[in-house]
Coordinates of C-alpha atoms in Angstrom, one line a residue:
X859 CA 0.2 -0.2 -0.3
X860 CA 2.6 2.3 1.3
X861 CA 4.4 2.2 -2.1
X862 CA 1.5 2.3 -4.4
X863 CA 1.1 6.0 -2.4
X864 CA 4.9 6.9 -2.7
X865 CA 4.1 6.5 -6.5
X866 CA 0.9 8.5 -6.6
X867 CA 2.2 11.0 -4.7
X868 CA 5.8 11.6 -5.5
X869 CA 7.1 14.8 -3.4
X870 CA 4.9 13.6 -0.8
X871 CA 6.5 11.7 2.8
X872 CA 5.0 9.1 3.3
X873 CA 5.9 6.4 6.1
X874 CA 3.9 4.0 7.8
X875 CA 4.1 1.2 10.8
X876 CA 1.9 -2.2 10.7
X877 CA 0.8 -1.9 14.2
X878 CA -1.7 -5.0 13.7
X879 CA -1.7 -8.2 15.9
X880 CA -3.0 -11.2 15.3
X881 CA -5.9 -11.9 17.4
X882 CA -6.6 -9.3 19.4
X883 CA -9.7 -7.9 19.9
X884 CA -11.2 -3.7 20.5
X885 CA -9.8 -3.9 24.0
X886 CA -6.6 -4.3 23.0
X887 CA -7.0 -2.9 19.6
X888 CA -7.2 0.2 22.2
X889 CA -4.6 -0.6 24.9
X890 CA -2.3 -1.0 21.1
X891 CA -3.1 2.3 19.5
X892 CA -3.0 4.5 23.0
X893 CA 0.8 3.0 24.5
X894 CA 2.5 2.1 21.2
X895 CA 0.9 4.3 17.9
X896 CA -0.4 7.3 19.9
X897 CA 3.8 7.9 20.7
X898 CA 4.6 7.9 17.2
X899 CA 2.3 10.9 16.5
X900 CA 1.3 9.3 13.2
X901 CA -1.0 11.9 10.7
X902 CA -3.3 9.3 9.6
X903 CA -4.8 5.8 11.5
X904 CA -6.5 2.9 9.2
X905 CA -8.0 0.7 11.3
X906 CA -9.6 -2.6 10.3
X907 CA -11.3 -4.6 12.9
X908 CA -13.5 -7.5 11.9
X909 CA -13.7 -11.3 12.6
X910 CA -12.0 -11.1 15.9
X911 CA -14.6 -9.9 17.9
X912 CA -16.9 -11.5 15.8
X913 CA -15.1 -14.9 16.7
X914 CA -14.6 -13.8 20.4
X915 CA -18.6 -13.2 21.5
X916 CA -19.8 -15.9 18.5
X917 CA -17.6 -19.1 20.7
X918 CA -18.7 -17.6 24.3
X919 CA -22.6 -17.6 22.7
X920 CA -21.8 -21.1 21.2
X921 CA -20.5 -22.4 25.0
X922 CA -23.2 -20.8 27.0
X923 CA -25.7 -22.8 24.7
X924 CA -23.4 -26.0 25.2
X925 CA -22.8 -26.0 21.4
X926 CA -19.1 -25.3 21.3
X927 CA -17.0 -26.8 24.1
X928 CA -13.0 -26.2 23.3
X929 CA -11.5 -25.8 20.0
X930 CA -9.0 -28.9 19.3
X931 CA -5.8 -26.9 18.7
X932 CA -5.0 -26.4 22.4
X933 CA -3.9 -30.1 22.8
X934 CA -1.2 -29.2 20.3
X935 CA 2.7 -28.0 21.5
X936 CA 2.9 -25.4 19.0
X937 CA -0.7 -23.9 19.3
X938 CA 0.2 -23.9 22.9
X939 CA 3.4 -21.8 23.2
X940 CA 2.1 -19.6 20.2

């Protein structure tokens, strides 16, 4: 994305930081913005958050209804440490 912006605006000074973290829900995103992104004083922030909160909320509902018990990856060694 940054390369196409640089080509479209060759005289502009464009820099970016990818502060995305897989698995973050909105409460984590808010802390990340406050403590990691805000100190960088960005002119623009592009935020995309869609599936993590939806997945978390849906899983909790399914657990409450007894439809979902546990994710099978939790038994996997790599899943436990990653």
